Structure formats: C-alpha cells, structure tokens
XYZ file of C-alpha atoms in Angstrom:
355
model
C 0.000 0.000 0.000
C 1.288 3.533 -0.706
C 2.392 5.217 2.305
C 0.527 8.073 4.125
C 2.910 11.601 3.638
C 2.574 15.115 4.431
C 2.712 17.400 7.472
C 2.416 16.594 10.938
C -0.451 16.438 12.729
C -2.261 19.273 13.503
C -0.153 21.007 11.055
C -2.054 23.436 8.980
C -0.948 25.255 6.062
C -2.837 27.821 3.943
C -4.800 26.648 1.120
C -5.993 29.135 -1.164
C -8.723 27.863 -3.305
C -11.095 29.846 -6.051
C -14.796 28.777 -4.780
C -18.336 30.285 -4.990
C -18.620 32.835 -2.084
C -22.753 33.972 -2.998
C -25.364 32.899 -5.465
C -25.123 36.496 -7.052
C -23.525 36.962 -10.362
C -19.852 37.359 -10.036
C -20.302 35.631 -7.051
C -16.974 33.816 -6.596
C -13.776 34.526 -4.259
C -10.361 33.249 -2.818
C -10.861 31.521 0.728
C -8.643 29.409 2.606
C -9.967 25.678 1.628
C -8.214 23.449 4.706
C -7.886 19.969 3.771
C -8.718 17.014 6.428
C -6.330 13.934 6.162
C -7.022 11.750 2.637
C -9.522 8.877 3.431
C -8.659 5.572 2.565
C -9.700 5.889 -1.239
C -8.560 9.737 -1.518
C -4.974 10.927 -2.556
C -3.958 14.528 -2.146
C -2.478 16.417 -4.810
C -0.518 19.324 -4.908
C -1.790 21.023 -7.880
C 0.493 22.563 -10.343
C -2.212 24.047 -13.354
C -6.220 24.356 -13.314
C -7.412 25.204 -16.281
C -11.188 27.467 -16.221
C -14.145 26.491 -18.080
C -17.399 27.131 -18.827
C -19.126 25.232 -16.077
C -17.230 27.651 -13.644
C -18.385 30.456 -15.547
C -21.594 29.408 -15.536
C -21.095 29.253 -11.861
C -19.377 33.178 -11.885
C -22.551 34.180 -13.990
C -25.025 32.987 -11.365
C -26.825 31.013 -14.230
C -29.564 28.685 -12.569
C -27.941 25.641 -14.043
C -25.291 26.394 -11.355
C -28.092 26.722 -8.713
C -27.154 23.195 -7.082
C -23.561 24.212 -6.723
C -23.684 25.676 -2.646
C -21.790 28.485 -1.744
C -18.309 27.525 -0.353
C -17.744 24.770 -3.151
C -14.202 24.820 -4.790
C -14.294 25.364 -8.271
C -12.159 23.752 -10.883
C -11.980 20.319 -12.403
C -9.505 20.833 -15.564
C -5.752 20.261 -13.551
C -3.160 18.328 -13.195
C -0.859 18.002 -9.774
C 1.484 15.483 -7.969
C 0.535 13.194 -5.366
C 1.336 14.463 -1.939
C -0.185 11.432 0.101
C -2.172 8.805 -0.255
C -4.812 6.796 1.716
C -4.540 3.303 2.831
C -6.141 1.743 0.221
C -4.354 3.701 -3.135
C -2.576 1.656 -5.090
C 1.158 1.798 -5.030
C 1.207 3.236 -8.678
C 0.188 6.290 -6.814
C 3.477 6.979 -5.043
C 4.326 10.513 -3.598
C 5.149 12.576 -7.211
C 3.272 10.613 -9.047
C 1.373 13.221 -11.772
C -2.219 13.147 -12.682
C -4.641 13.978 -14.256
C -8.383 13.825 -12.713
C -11.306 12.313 -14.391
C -14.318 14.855 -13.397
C -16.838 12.732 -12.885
C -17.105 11.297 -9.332
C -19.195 7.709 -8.904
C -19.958 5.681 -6.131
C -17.100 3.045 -6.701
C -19.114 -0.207 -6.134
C -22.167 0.020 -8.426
C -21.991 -1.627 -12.095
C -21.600 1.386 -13.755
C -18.323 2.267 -11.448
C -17.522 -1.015 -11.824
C -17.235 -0.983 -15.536
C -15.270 2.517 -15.600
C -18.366 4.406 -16.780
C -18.968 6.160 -13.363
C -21.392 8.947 -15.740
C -23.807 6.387 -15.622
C -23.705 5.904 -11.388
C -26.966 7.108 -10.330
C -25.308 8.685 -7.074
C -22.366 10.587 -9.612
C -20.970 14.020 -8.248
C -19.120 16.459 -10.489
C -15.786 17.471 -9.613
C -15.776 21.701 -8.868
C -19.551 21.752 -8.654
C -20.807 19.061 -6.130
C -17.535 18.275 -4.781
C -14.375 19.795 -4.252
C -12.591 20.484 -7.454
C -8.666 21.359 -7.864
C -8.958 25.649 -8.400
C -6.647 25.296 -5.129
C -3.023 24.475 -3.965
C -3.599 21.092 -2.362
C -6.891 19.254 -3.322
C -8.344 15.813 -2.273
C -9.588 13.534 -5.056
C -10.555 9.874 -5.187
C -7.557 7.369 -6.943
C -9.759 6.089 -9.033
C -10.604 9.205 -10.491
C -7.005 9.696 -11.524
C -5.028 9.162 -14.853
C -1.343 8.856 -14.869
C 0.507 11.485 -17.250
C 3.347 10.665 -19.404
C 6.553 11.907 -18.726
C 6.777 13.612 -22.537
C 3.505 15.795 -21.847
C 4.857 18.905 -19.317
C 2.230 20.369 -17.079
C 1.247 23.459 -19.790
C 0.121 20.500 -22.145
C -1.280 18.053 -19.663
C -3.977 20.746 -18.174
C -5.785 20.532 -21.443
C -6.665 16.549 -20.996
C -9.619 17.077 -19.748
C -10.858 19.049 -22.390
C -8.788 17.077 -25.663
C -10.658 14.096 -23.524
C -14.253 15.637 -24.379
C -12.982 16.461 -28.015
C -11.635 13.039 -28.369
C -14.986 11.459 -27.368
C -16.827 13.976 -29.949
C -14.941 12.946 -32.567
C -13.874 9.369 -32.213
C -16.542 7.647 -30.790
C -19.576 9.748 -30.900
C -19.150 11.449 -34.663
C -17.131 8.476 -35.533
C -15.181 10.778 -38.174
C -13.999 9.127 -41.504
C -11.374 10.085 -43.633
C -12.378 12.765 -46.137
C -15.612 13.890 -44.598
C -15.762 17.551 -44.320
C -15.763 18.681 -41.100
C -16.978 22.631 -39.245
C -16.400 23.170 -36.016
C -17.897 25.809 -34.275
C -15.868 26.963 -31.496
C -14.125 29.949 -29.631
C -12.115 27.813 -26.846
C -9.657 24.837 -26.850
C -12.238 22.154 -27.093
C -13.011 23.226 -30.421
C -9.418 23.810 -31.396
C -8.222 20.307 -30.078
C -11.381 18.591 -31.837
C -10.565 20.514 -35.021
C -6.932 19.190 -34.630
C -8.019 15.710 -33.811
C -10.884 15.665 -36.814
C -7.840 16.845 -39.335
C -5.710 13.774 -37.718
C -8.142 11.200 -38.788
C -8.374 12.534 -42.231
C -11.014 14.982 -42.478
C -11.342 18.180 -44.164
C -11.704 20.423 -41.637
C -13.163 24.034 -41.393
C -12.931 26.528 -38.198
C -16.414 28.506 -38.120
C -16.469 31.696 -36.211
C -17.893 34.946 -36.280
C -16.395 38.635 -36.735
C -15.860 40.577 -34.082
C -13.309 41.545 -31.805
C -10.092 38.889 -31.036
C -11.898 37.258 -34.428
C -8.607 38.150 -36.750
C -6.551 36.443 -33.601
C -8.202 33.271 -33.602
C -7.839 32.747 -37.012
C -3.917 33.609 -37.113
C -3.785 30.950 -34.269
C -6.137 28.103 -36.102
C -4.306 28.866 -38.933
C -0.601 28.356 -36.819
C -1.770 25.029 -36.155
C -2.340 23.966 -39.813
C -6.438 24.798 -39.644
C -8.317 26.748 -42.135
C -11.390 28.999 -40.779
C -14.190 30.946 -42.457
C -17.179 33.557 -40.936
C -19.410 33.422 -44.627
C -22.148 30.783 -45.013
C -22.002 27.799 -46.889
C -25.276 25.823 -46.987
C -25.422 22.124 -47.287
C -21.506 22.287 -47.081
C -20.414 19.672 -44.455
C -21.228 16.182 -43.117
C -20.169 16.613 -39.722
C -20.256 19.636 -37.684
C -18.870 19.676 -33.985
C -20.665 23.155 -31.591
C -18.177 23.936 -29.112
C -19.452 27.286 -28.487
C -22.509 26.828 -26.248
C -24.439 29.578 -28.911
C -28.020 29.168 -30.296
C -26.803 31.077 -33.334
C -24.132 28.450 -34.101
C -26.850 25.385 -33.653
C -29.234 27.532 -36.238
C -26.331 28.114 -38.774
C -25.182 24.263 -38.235
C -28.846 23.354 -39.179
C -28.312 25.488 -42.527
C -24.622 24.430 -43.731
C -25.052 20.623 -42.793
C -25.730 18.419 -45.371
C -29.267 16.265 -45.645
C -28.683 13.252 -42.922
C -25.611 15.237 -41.835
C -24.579 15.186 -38.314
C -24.545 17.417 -35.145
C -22.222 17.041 -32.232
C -23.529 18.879 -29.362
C -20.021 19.511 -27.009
C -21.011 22.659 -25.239
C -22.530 23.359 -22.026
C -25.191 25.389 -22.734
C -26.423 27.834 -20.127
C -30.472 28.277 -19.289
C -32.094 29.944 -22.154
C -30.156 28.810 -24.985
C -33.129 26.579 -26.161
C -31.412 24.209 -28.807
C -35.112 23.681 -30.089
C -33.616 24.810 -33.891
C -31.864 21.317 -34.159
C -35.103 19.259 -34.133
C -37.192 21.539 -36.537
C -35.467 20.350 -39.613
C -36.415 18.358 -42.837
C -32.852 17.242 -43.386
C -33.253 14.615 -41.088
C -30.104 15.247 -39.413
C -28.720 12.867 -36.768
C -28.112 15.002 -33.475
C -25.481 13.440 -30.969
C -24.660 15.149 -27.947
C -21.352 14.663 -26.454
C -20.862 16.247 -22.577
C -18.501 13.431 -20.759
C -15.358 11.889 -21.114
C -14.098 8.588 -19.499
C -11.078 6.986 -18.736
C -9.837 5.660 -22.386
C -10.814 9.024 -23.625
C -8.168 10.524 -21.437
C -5.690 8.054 -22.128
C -6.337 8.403 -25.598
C -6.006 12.438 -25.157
C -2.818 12.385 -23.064
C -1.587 10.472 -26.062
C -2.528 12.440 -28.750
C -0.937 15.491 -26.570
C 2.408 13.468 -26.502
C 2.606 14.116 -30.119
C 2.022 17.933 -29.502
C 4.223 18.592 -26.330
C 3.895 22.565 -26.717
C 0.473 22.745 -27.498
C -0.482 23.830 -24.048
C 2.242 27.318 -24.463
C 0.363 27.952 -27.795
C -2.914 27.591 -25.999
C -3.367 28.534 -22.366
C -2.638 32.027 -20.531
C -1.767 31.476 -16.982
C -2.737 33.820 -14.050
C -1.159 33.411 -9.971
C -3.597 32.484 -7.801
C -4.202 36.249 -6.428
C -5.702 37.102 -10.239
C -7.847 33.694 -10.774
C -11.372 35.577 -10.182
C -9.964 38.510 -12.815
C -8.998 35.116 -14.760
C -12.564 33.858 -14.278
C -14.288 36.985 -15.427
C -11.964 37.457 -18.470
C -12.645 33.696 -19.484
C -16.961 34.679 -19.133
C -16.333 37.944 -21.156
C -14.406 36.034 -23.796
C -11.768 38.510 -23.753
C -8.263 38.607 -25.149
C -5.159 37.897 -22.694
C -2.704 40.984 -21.336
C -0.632 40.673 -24.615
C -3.527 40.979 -26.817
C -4.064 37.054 -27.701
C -7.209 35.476 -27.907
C -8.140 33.589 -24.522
C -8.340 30.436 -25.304
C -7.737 28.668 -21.765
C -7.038 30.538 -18.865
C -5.167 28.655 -16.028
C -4.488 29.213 -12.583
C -0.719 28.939 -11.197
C -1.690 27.816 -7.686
C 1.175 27.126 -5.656
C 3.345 30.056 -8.101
C-alpha cells in the first residue's frame, strides 16, 4: 500500500482555493480551503495548473444551471498536480510525485456502472468543482480512481488541457465516428473546439474553423491557422457532413442546421447555459442525426494524453496562466471572452496555484 505523507499532525498550512462565495452573479472569491487527512480511497495532490471552463463560468454568472452548486464549493476540475499522500487503500502506482490527471466525474465506486469505468452512468455521480471539491486550489483531495497517470513527454502546460482534448476526443472518435475525407466545421471559440478541429484533421477529415467577426476574431484565425487549420465567418449551406458546436451559442446550432448536409450530423459539445433553447436542431427536414457529447471517461483521457504526446507545446500555444491572487480577474476574463494581457485570444485561462 502507498504510504501516508505530508505534514504533521495538527499542522495546517494555507490553502488558497477559487470557490463560490454567494449565489449572485460574479459571485466567486479566494478563501482558505483546509484539507482534512485523505480517506482511505482519496490521494492529495498538490496542484500545479487548473485550467477554467465554462461550467465555472456558468457558476461566476449565477446562471440557474449552477443553482445546485452551494456556496463555499471549490471550483475547478480541468488540472493536473502530484501526489502528496495517499490513503490506505491507493494503489502503489500512486506513489508521492506521481502526476495526474483527474477524471471529473465522481461515482460511487461499487455500483456496475463504477464497476465498468463508466462512473457517468452511477446514479449517485458528483461532479468534480460543482458538487464536490474540485482542484482551483493548492492542495486538493480527489478519489484514486478518479485519476489518470501522465506521461513523462507531456509537461504540465500541455497536460492541463486533458480534460478538455478528452471531451474532443470522445466527440470525434466515438460519438461522430469521423472518416477520412468527410468535411468537417467546427464551431468553437475555446480549446475544445481547437483540439477537436486538430483531432478531426488527424483522422483525415477536411476540416473548417467557423467563427464569427468581431473583436479577437482576426486572432483566432492567425492561431487556427498556426496550427495547420483553415477557418471561415461566410455561409455555406449544405456544405459539411459533420459539424462539432463547441461554443454553447443558439446562433451556431441555427447556422449548423443550414450548412449541414441532408442526414448530416450534429455534435452537441457545449454546455449550454439556461435559455439557450437548442429547439432549432429538431425543426429540420434534413433529417439530421443530433449526438450530444458532454462526458469523457477513462480511455478518452488516455487516448487524449496520447494524442498530446505528439504535440508537447500545445499547451504554451494555448493557455494564458494567471497566480492564484488574479484567478477571479482570470474567471471573469474567461466569461467575457476577452483577449489575454498581450492581446491574444483567450483560449484557456489557467491558474498557477502554488506560483
């Protein structure tokens, strides 16, 4: 069994941790988050990167899909850290050092579902960062299984995005089940989009960045265009077989209704906040086949942190990282969609805890 480390009892150090503070918009702060001793199926990590997303800024908004999440929760599920210590019952592949990567959702460990590695399915799931404790923090406590080992070629800048590259790997591999030569849009302003764009183009599509003009538009296409990926903002009806919305906008799902071919279909990636209605989808002759694609699992990490090995300095190209003092100002500037200090498009920002 992996051995217990850390301080000494009754030790306490300072925890800083990014959490919901009141149910108003903007309502999130830095607190001190202590941690108890792991329990017996818990390891702590000492978190190095957390990247934001748009569940936490649906949380920042005060959006009532975030009304479950109660006010002290830590936010954050997108990181990757080192094992600190583990509990009695963590496998010894979890040694003090150890980095990982954690799986967001949180199942009971012991019904069939958990038992087959498909702990979305557990009807007693939690959600890392919004119904449990998620890694916006320095130290943070998270459940071994929940944890995916990171290879030594992927540094820490890459290996925050597997959470993310693991939802675009599911959209594209196994739920659009992408062929060579199909022609693929994505719709997208964030790294999901960009990393399912990449991953569509690796399996031999012809892929096609969709965005809209506007300000940090110009940006986004230099950078899709860095990474080998053409873009467009004009309509093309009937244009595409596949087409992948990453941006969480009802005006994307109407315009992927008009530029996808007859029997053509949708991936639906993108949390959606209350009032987006994606009612367009369904009033359709075209008969399109709508797929929705929210979770990742286990092989879709480890396929992720593999495709990342191939692209060790994606992460530099595509995150902006803030100290922990600036992770609300991070927060807001990832729900305003703005550009980064330098003038690049935000893309991922990600919080430096223990900087």
């Amino acid at each position: 069994m992996a051995a217990a480390h850390g301080r000494a009892l009754g030790q306490r150090a300072m925890n800083p941790a990014l959490a919901r503070v009141s149910a108003e918009p903007g309502g999130v702060g830095l607190i001190d988050h202590p941690l108890r001793a792991p329990g017996a199926d818990e390891v702590e990590l000492r978190v190095s990167l957390c990247g934001l997303c748009g569940s936490d800024v649906i949380v920042y908004r005060a959006d009532p899909a975030a009304a479950s999440v109660p006010l002290g929760m830590v936010l954050g599920h997108e990181s990757v850290g080192s094992v600190v210590r583990a509990g009695l019952l963590v496998p010894e592949w979890l040694a003090p050092g150890t980095r990982v990567v954690p799986i967001s959702t949180v199942g009971c460990g012991h019904c069939a579902a958990c038992r087959a590695d498909q702990p979305h399915l557990c009807a007693r799931r939690s959600g890392l960062g919004l119904t449990q404790h998620g890694q916006a923090a320095s130290r943070a406590l998270v459940p071994w299984r929940n944890l995916v080992p990171v290879p030594d070629s992927v540094p820490d800048t890459t290996a925050v995005l597997a959470e993310p590259a693991s939802i675009a790997w599911r959209a594209v591999a196994t739920v659009a089940r992408i062929q060579p030569g199909e022609r693929v849009a994505v719709s997208t302003t964030r790294s999901i989009g960009l990393l399912a764009g990449l991953m569509a183009q690796r399996a031999g599509a012809a892929v096609t960045m969709i965005g809209r003009e506007g300000p940090g538009h110009q940006a986004r296409v230099e950078l899709a265009a860095s990474l080998g990926l053409d873009s467009t903002t004009g309509p093309r009806p009937d244009s595409y077989d596949v087409w992948i919305e990453a941006t969480g906008a009802g005006t994307h799902l109407a315009r992927a209704v008009e530029e996808l071919r007859p029997l053509g279909r949708l991936v639906m990636v993108a949390m959606y906040a209350t009032g987006t209605a994606p009612a367009p989808v369904v009033r359709t002759s075209k008969n399109l086949d709508v797929l929705h694609s929210f979770i990742s699992t286990r092989p879709d990490f480890e396929h992720a942190l593999a495709f990342l090995a191939s692209l060790p300095d994606l992460g530099e190209r595509l995150i902006t990282t803030y100290p922990m003092d600036r992770a609300v100002e991070a927060l807001r500037l990832t729900a305003d969609g703005s550009t980064d200090a330098v003038g690049r498009p935000l893309i991922k920002a990600v919080l430096q805890p223990n900087l």
